[in-house]
Tab-separated table of C-alpha atoms in Angstrom:
chain	number	residue	atom	x	y	z
K	492	MET	CA	107.576	128.815	73.923
K	493	LYS	CA	106.654	126.905	77.086
K	494	ARG	CA	109.412	125.792	79.450
K	495	LYS	CA	109.966	122.026	79.381
K	496	ILE	CA	109.522	119.568	82.232
K	497	ILE	CA	110.269	115.831	82.092
K	498	ALA	CA	108.136	113.479	84.184
K	499	TYR	CA	109.940	110.163	84.662
K	500	ASN	CA	108.075	107.168	86.124
K	501	PHE	CA	105.591	109.584	87.692
K	502	VAL	CA	102.549	107.461	88.515
K	503	LEU	CA	99.946	110.038	89.556
K	504	THR	CA	100.024	111.922	86.253
K	505	GLU	CA	96.808	113.771	87.102
K	506	VAL	CA	98.746	115.824	89.662
K	507	LEU	CA	100.783	117.293	86.791
K	508	VAL	CA	97.831	118.180	84.552
K	509	PRO	CA	97.486	121.743	85.926
K	510	LEU	CA	101.122	122.412	84.950
K	511	LYS	CA	100.386	121.908	81.271
K	512	ASN	CA	98.944	125.426	80.974
K	513	GLU	CA	102.344	126.939	81.674
K	514	TYR	CA	104.813	124.151	80.919
K	515	ASP	CA	105.505	121.614	78.213
K	516	VAL	CA	105.344	118.350	80.197
K	517	GLU	CA	106.727	115.198	78.575
K	518	PHE	CA	106.051	111.834	80.221
K	519	PHE	CA	108.436	108.863	80.113
K	520	GLU	CA	108.159	105.448	81.752
K	521	LYS	CA	109.609	101.995	81.191
K	522	ILE	CA	112.436	103.353	79.050
K	523	ASN	CA	116.204	103.148	79.154
K	524	PRO	CA	117.207	106.742	79.951
K	525	LYS	CA	120.684	106.084	78.594
K	526	THR	CA	119.511	105.192	75.095
K	527	ASP	CA	115.909	106.288	74.522
K	528	PRO	CA	116.124	108.847	71.685
K	529	ALA	CA	112.971	110.787	72.635
K	530	PHE	CA	114.123	111.097	76.242
K	531	LEU	CA	117.616	112.217	75.253
K	532	ASP	CA	116.116	114.780	72.895
K	533	ALA	CA	113.816	116.112	75.620
K	534	LEU	CA	116.787	116.550	77.950
K	535	LYS	CA	118.280	119.190	75.656
K	536	ASP	CA	115.660	121.769	76.643
K	537	ALA	CA	114.425	120.432	79.976
K	538	GLU	CA	114.580	122.843	82.904
K	539	GLY	CA	113.057	120.433	85.408
K	540	ILE	CA	112.747	116.696	86.000
K	541	ILE	CA	110.216	115.158	88.362
K	542	GLY	CA	109.784	111.477	89.103
K	543	LEU	CA	111.165	108.338	90.624
K	544	SER	CA	114.515	106.527	90.499
K	545	LEU	CA	116.065	108.322	87.530
K	546	PRO	CA	119.873	107.999	87.749
K	547	VAL	CA	121.090	111.589	87.503
K	548	ASP	CA	124.813	111.445	86.860
K	549	ALA	CA	127.394	113.370	84.867
K	550	GLU	CA	126.386	111.622	81.647
K	551	LEU	CA	122.766	112.699	81.981
K	552	LEU	CA	123.709	116.204	83.070
K	553	ASP	CA	125.893	116.576	79.989
K	554	CYS	CA	122.732	116.085	77.940
K	555	ALA	CA	120.707	118.609	79.963
K	556	PRO	CA	122.474	121.984	79.824
K	557	ASN	CA	119.372	123.956	80.872
K	558	LEU	CA	118.418	121.780	83.836
K	559	LYS	CA	117.631	123.674	87.049
K	560	ILE	CA	116.093	121.066	89.345
K	561	VAL	CA	115.493	117.329	89.779
K	562	SER	CA	112.497	116.704	92.049
K	563	ASN	CA	112.533	113.171	93.428
K	564	ASN	CA	109.103	111.778	94.215
K	565	SER	CA	110.507	109.785	97.134
K	566	THR	CA	112.239	110.195	100.471
K	567	GLY	CA	115.406	108.554	99.168
K	568	TYR	CA	117.746	110.312	96.772
K	569	ASN	CA	120.644	107.903	96.306
K	570	ASN	CA	119.888	108.079	92.558
K	571	LEU	CA	121.193	111.657	92.492
K	572	SER	CA	124.891	112.412	92.023
K	573	LEU	CA	124.688	115.413	94.311
K	574	ASP	CA	128.297	116.570	93.986
K	575	GLU	CA	128.014	116.637	90.210
K	576	MET	CA	124.630	118.363	90.339
K	577	THR	CA	125.916	120.978	92.784
K	578	LYS	CA	128.910	121.816	90.585
K	579	ARG	CA	126.530	122.481	87.714
K	580	GLY	CA	124.022	124.486	89.731
K	581	VAL	CA	121.263	121.855	89.621
K	582	MET	CA	119.049	121.526	92.678
K	583	GLY	CA	117.903	118.155	94.007
K	584	THR	CA	114.871	117.588	96.237
K	585	ASN	CA	112.981	114.768	97.941
K	586	THR	CA	109.667	114.265	99.765
K	587	PRO	CA	110.303	113.546	103.469
K	588	GLY	CA	107.795	113.732	106.289
K	589	VAL	CA	104.960	112.167	104.302
K	590	LEU	CA	105.377	108.411	104.110
K	591	GLU	CA	106.751	107.445	107.515
K	592	GLY	CA	103.544	106.085	109.050
K	593	THR	CA	102.435	104.370	105.859
K	594	THR	CA	105.800	102.685	105.356
K	595	ALA	CA	105.933	101.587	108.990
K	596	ASP	CA	102.502	99.980	108.546
K	597	ALA	CA	103.791	98.029	105.553
K	598	ILE	CA	107.045	96.906	107.151
K	599	PHE	CA	105.370	95.830	110.377
K	600	GLY	CA	102.770	94.109	108.219
K	601	ILE	CA	105.306	91.923	106.441
K	602	LEU	CA	106.972	91.204	109.797
K	603	LEU	CA	103.640	89.882	111.067
K	604	ALA	CA	103.058	87.983	107.840
K	605	ALA	CA	106.412	86.212	108.138
K	606	ALA	CA	106.025	85.411	111.834
K	607	ARG	CA	102.485	84.062	111.516
K	608	ARG	CA	103.174	82.496	108.086
K	609	ILE	CA	100.154	84.276	106.637
K	610	PRO	CA	101.076	83.960	102.917
K	611	GLU	CA	101.839	80.251	103.423
K	612	MET	CA	98.570	79.641	105.244
K	613	ASP	CA	96.628	81.594	102.639
K	614	ARG	CA	97.952	79.213	99.974
K	615	PHE	CA	97.304	76.274	102.337
K	616	VAL	CA	93.610	77.162	102.361
K	617	LYS	CA	93.253	78.126	98.699
K	618	THR	CA	94.945	74.955	97.399
K	619	GLY	CA	92.568	72.747	99.365
K	620	SER	CA	95.216	71.477	101.781
K	621	TRP	CA	93.215	72.430	104.881
K	622	LYS	CA	91.416	69.188	105.618
K	623	HIS	CA	91.940	68.789	109.382
K	624	TYR	CA	93.117	70.598	112.482
K	625	LEU	CA	96.472	72.304	112.132
K	626	THR	CA	99.490	70.272	113.168
K	627	THR	CA	102.878	71.456	114.372
K	628	GLU	CA	103.960	71.646	110.722
K	629	GLN	CA	101.670	74.659	110.308
K	630	PHE	CA	102.470	76.365	113.611
K	631	ALA	CA	104.060	79.811	113.555
K	632	VAL	CA	105.766	82.056	116.147
K	633	ASP	CA	104.504	84.822	118.413
K	634	VAL	CA	105.250	88.481	117.876
K	635	HIS	CA	104.018	89.991	121.132
K	636	HIS	CA	106.525	90.355	123.982
K	637	LYS	CA	109.422	89.462	121.668
K	638	THR	CA	112.536	91.581	121.062
K	639	LEU	CA	112.448	93.873	118.045
K	640	GLY	CA	115.844	95.121	116.855
K	641	ILE	CA	115.802	98.143	114.545
K	642	ILE	CA	118.890	99.160	112.602
K	643	GLY	CA	118.311	102.777	111.610
K	644	MET	CA	116.108	104.615	114.112
K	645	GLY	CA	115.048	107.501	111.912
K	646	LYS	CA	111.455	108.597	111.461
K	647	ILE	CA	110.295	105.323	109.905
K	648	GLY	CA	112.290	103.266	112.405
K	649	SER	CA	110.668	105.209	115.227
K	650	GLU	CA	107.211	104.537	113.799
K	651	ILE	CA	108.017	100.816	113.650
K	652	ALA	CA	109.214	100.944	117.268
K	653	LYS	CA	105.955	102.659	118.221
K	654	ARG	CA	103.885	99.880	116.656
K	655	GLY	CA	105.996	97.176	118.240
K	656	HIS	CA	106.113	98.580	121.742
K	657	LEU	CA	102.644	100.082	122.108
K	658	GLY	CA	100.785	97.557	119.993
K	659	PHE	CA	102.585	94.296	120.753
K	660	ASP	CA	104.407	94.891	124.042
K	661	MET	CA	107.726	94.258	122.322
K	662	ASN	CA	111.118	95.043	123.787
K	663	ILE	CA	112.880	97.495	121.479
K	664	LEU	CA	116.602	97.461	120.733
K	665	TYR	CA	118.089	99.866	118.214
K	666	HIS	CA	121.350	100.801	116.579
K	667	ASN	CA	121.801	104.175	114.934
K	668	ARG	CA	124.496	106.696	114.102
K	669	SER	CA	123.246	108.755	117.049
K	670	ARG	CA	120.996	108.200	120.039
K	671	ASN	CA	117.259	108.733	119.524
K	672	MET	CA	116.250	110.053	122.923
K	673	GLU	CA	112.601	110.480	121.929
K	674	ALA	CA	112.307	106.794	120.989
K	675	GLU	CA	114.054	105.828	124.218
K	676	GLU	CA	111.593	107.865	126.266
K	677	LYS	CA	108.370	107.026	124.416
K	678	TYR	CA	108.964	103.397	123.471
K	679	HIS	CA	111.581	102.349	126.047
K	680	ALA	CA	113.958	101.704	123.155
K	681	GLU	CA	117.409	100.575	124.274
K	682	TYR	CA	120.448	101.720	122.325
K	683	CYS	CA	123.032	98.992	121.770
K	684	ASP	CA	125.946	98.168	119.539
K	685	PHE	CA	125.395	96.516	116.174
K	686	ASP	CA	126.486	92.987	117.074
K	687	THR	CA	124.529	92.920	120.327
K	688	LEU	CA	121.359	93.843	118.469
K	689	LEU	CA	121.898	91.019	115.974
K	690	LYS	CA	122.499	88.480	118.724
K	691	LYS	CA	119.565	89.414	120.974
K	692	SER	CA	116.748	90.306	118.541
K	693	ASP	CA	113.914	87.982	117.573
K	694	PHE	CA	113.150	90.310	114.665
K	695	VAL	CA	115.912	92.276	112.941
K	696	VAL	CA	114.508	95.186	110.928
K	697	LEU	CA	116.848	97.068	108.606
K	698	MET	CA	115.787	100.667	107.912
K	699	THR	CA	119.017	102.478	106.989
K	700	PRO	CA	119.431	104.678	103.909
K	701	LEU	CA	121.710	103.368	101.170
K	702	THR	CA	125.158	104.920	101.484
K	703	PRO	CA	128.674	103.644	100.752
K	704	GLU	CA	128.851	102.690	104.446
K	705	THR	CA	125.584	100.720	104.463
K	706	GLU	CA	125.953	98.869	101.147
K	707	ASN	CA	126.025	95.125	101.973
K	708	LEU	CA	125.745	96.044	105.641
K	709	ILE	CA	124.086	92.692	106.349
K	710	GLY	CA	126.050	89.744	105.041
K	711	GLU	CA	127.355	86.301	105.999
K	712	ARG	CA	128.882	87.416	109.312
K	713	GLU	CA	125.739	89.240	110.379
K	714	PHE	CA	123.383	86.371	109.567
K	715	LYS	CA	125.568	83.999	111.580
K	716	LEU	CA	125.274	86.321	114.568
K	717	MET	CA	121.474	86.236	114.474
K	718	LYS	CA	119.401	83.690	116.372
K	719	ASN	CA	118.357	80.593	114.460
K	720	SER	CA	114.816	81.633	115.382
K	721	ALA	CA	115.223	85.210	114.105
K	722	ILE	CA	113.243	86.755	111.273
K	723	PHE	CA	115.094	89.297	109.139
K	724	VAL	CA	113.091	92.191	107.677
K	725	ASN	CA	114.430	94.578	105.037
K	726	GLY	CA	112.512	97.792	104.416
K	727	SER	CA	115.513	99.948	103.499
K	728	ARG	CA	117.142	99.343	100.097
K	729	GLY	CA	118.034	96.082	98.401
K	730	ARG	CA	121.741	96.824	98.183
K	731	THR	CA	122.059	97.124	101.962
K	732	VAL	CA	121.912	93.314	102.074
K	733	ASP	CA	124.168	90.702	100.487
K	734	GLU	CA	121.418	88.625	98.852
K	735	ALA	CA	123.722	85.666	98.225
K	736	ALA	CA	124.523	85.544	101.941
K	737	LEU	CA	120.822	85.789	102.805
K	738	ILE	CA	120.037	82.879	100.492
K	739	GLU	CA	122.751	80.771	102.122
K	740	ALA	CA	121.511	81.684	105.606
K	741	LEU	CA	118.018	80.518	104.657
K	742	LYS	CA	119.313	77.329	103.041
K	743	ASN	CA	121.346	76.488	106.148
K	744	ASN	CA	118.528	77.365	108.575
K	745	GLU	CA	120.699	80.013	110.191
K	746	ILE	CA	117.577	82.183	110.529
K	747	TYR	CA	113.882	81.279	110.766
K	748	GLY	CA	112.748	83.376	107.822
K	749	ALA	CA	112.716	86.759	106.140
K	750	ALA	CA	110.347	89.492	105.021
K	751	LEU	CA	111.537	91.623	102.117
K	752	ASP	CA	110.104	94.710	100.446
K	753	VAL	CA	113.287	95.652	98.566
K	754	TYR	CA	115.817	93.776	96.429
K	755	GLN	CA	119.174	94.285	94.759
K	756	ILE	CA	117.466	94.201	91.353
K	757	GLU	CA	113.944	95.619	91.067
K	758	PRO	CA	111.608	94.310	89.862
K	759	ILE	CA	112.994	91.053	91.225
K	760	LYS	CA	113.980	88.462	88.612
K	761	MET	CA	111.804	85.355	88.584
K	762	ASP	CA	114.858	83.091	88.823
K	763	ASN	CA	115.935	84.689	92.119
K	764	PRO	CA	116.182	81.844	94.674
K	765	LEU	CA	114.524	84.034	97.309
K	766	LEU	CA	111.208	83.399	95.571
K	767	GLN	CA	111.506	79.653	96.229
K	768	PHE	CA	111.532	79.834	100.029
K	769	PRO	CA	108.102	79.412	101.643
K	770	ASN	CA	109.425	81.154	104.762
K	771	VAL	CA	110.275	84.358	102.894
K	772	VAL	CA	107.573	87.001	102.453
K	773	THR	CA	108.157	89.100	99.335
K	774	THR	CA	106.382	92.358	98.503
K	775	PRO	CA	107.038	94.709	95.543
K	776	HIS	CA	108.611	97.760	97.236
K	777	LEU	CA	105.168	98.816	98.427
K	778	GLY	CA	106.245	100.810	101.494
K	779	SER	CA	104.483	104.068	100.613
K	780	ALA	CA	102.056	102.695	98.035
K	781	THR	CA	98.693	103.934	99.258
K	782	PHE	CA	96.527	106.416	97.385
K	783	GLU	CA	96.619	108.922	100.237
K	784	THR	CA	100.367	108.897	100.763
K	785	GLU	CA	101.374	108.766	97.115
K	786	GLU	CA	99.159	111.780	96.384
K	787	LYS	CA	100.751	113.757	99.224
K	788	MET	CA	104.230	112.844	97.973
K	789	ALA	CA	103.371	113.786	94.383
K	790	LYS	CA	102.013	117.169	95.404
K	791	LEU	CA	105.083	117.869	97.531
K	792	ALA	CA	107.336	116.895	94.625
K	793	VAL	CA	105.466	119.368	92.422
K	794	GLU	CA	105.857	122.115	95.039
K	795	ASN	CA	109.601	121.484	95.136
K	796	LEU	CA	109.794	121.482	91.346
K	797	LEU	CA	107.952	124.778	90.916
K	798	ALA	CA	110.040	126.489	93.578
K	799	GLY	CA	113.240	125.496	91.821
K	800	LEU	CA	111.954	126.490	88.391
K	801	ASN	CA	111.011	129.915	89.744
K	802	GLY	CA	114.373	130.582	91.329
K	803	LYS	CA	113.296	129.936	94.917
K	804	ARG	CA	114.774	127.583	97.481
K	805	PRO	CA	112.665	124.397	97.497
K	806	LYS	CA	111.338	123.260	100.863
K	807	ASN	CA	113.175	119.933	100.643
K	808	LEU	CA	116.505	120.831	99.047
K	809	VAL	CA	119.011	117.994	99.579
K	810	ASN	CA	122.099	119.756	98.190
K	811	PRO	CA	121.966	123.198	99.875
K	812	ASN	CA	125.533	123.983	98.768
K	813	VAL	CA	124.103	124.523	95.294
K	814	LEU	CA	122.752	127.881	96.465
K	815	GLY	CA	126.325	129.165	96.668
K	816	VAL	CA	126.916	128.072	93.077
K	817	LEU	CA	123.689	129.659	91.875
């Protein structure tokens, strides 16, 4: 009998086709993993899970007694209950080092779109409203030579700093758990405290991982500290921002606008007030969504999966303490 693998919300299914010779691969998407009977039945024999955003908690692990590894097809892994997985000898992996440049392109792209009001002006043309020279009502704001504040100067944050400094002559401020000396040297990034960054930045870009410390990191107090002319950009996770506070800040003109690629609930609900603001650019969590990058991530996720299934240490193990349990 072939060993069983579950593929959950795994988009590039063709990457898994070669595995079918050796493994029984079952695909699931757009299901409720808590209640779907076929999924729960597959968990009984599954030795590996590969995919995106599956909540792996004690309840799921109770249903998967043979599980050896969960291979996340993403850099983030806040969906994994690592302590619980480690206790049960289940490895968790992610796919870092692949999507940084692609995600930085996307986040800087929505920053530009918000500053230059590109989505608004696209609709302005397509609805037939462009009948004369532009007036001050259609004017936007410059990006070059402005101050870019980055909260979370990891690999993606550094790539955003690179684009801002080298491409647009921007002044770079950053706040991070530790100093990023490489970014300071290459991009003249200036380390500063959290509140100073909020007060001085023309563009505030949030790129932190989601942790208990960063949940609702940006809320009412933080928006009030920002310039009225500031544009807020979130490329991290939706739950790092208090959406209700962001909506109020936009209503009260406390900030100039926002550019969002992530939301507290995804896909975003159509009754979310954020969709009603013309000065808010909204994209569907597209940070790494290019053919080239998604294929690299998928292949790396498969490599991690196969290593774990074959009793080896995966390249991108995120709970190394599990090796002591195993």
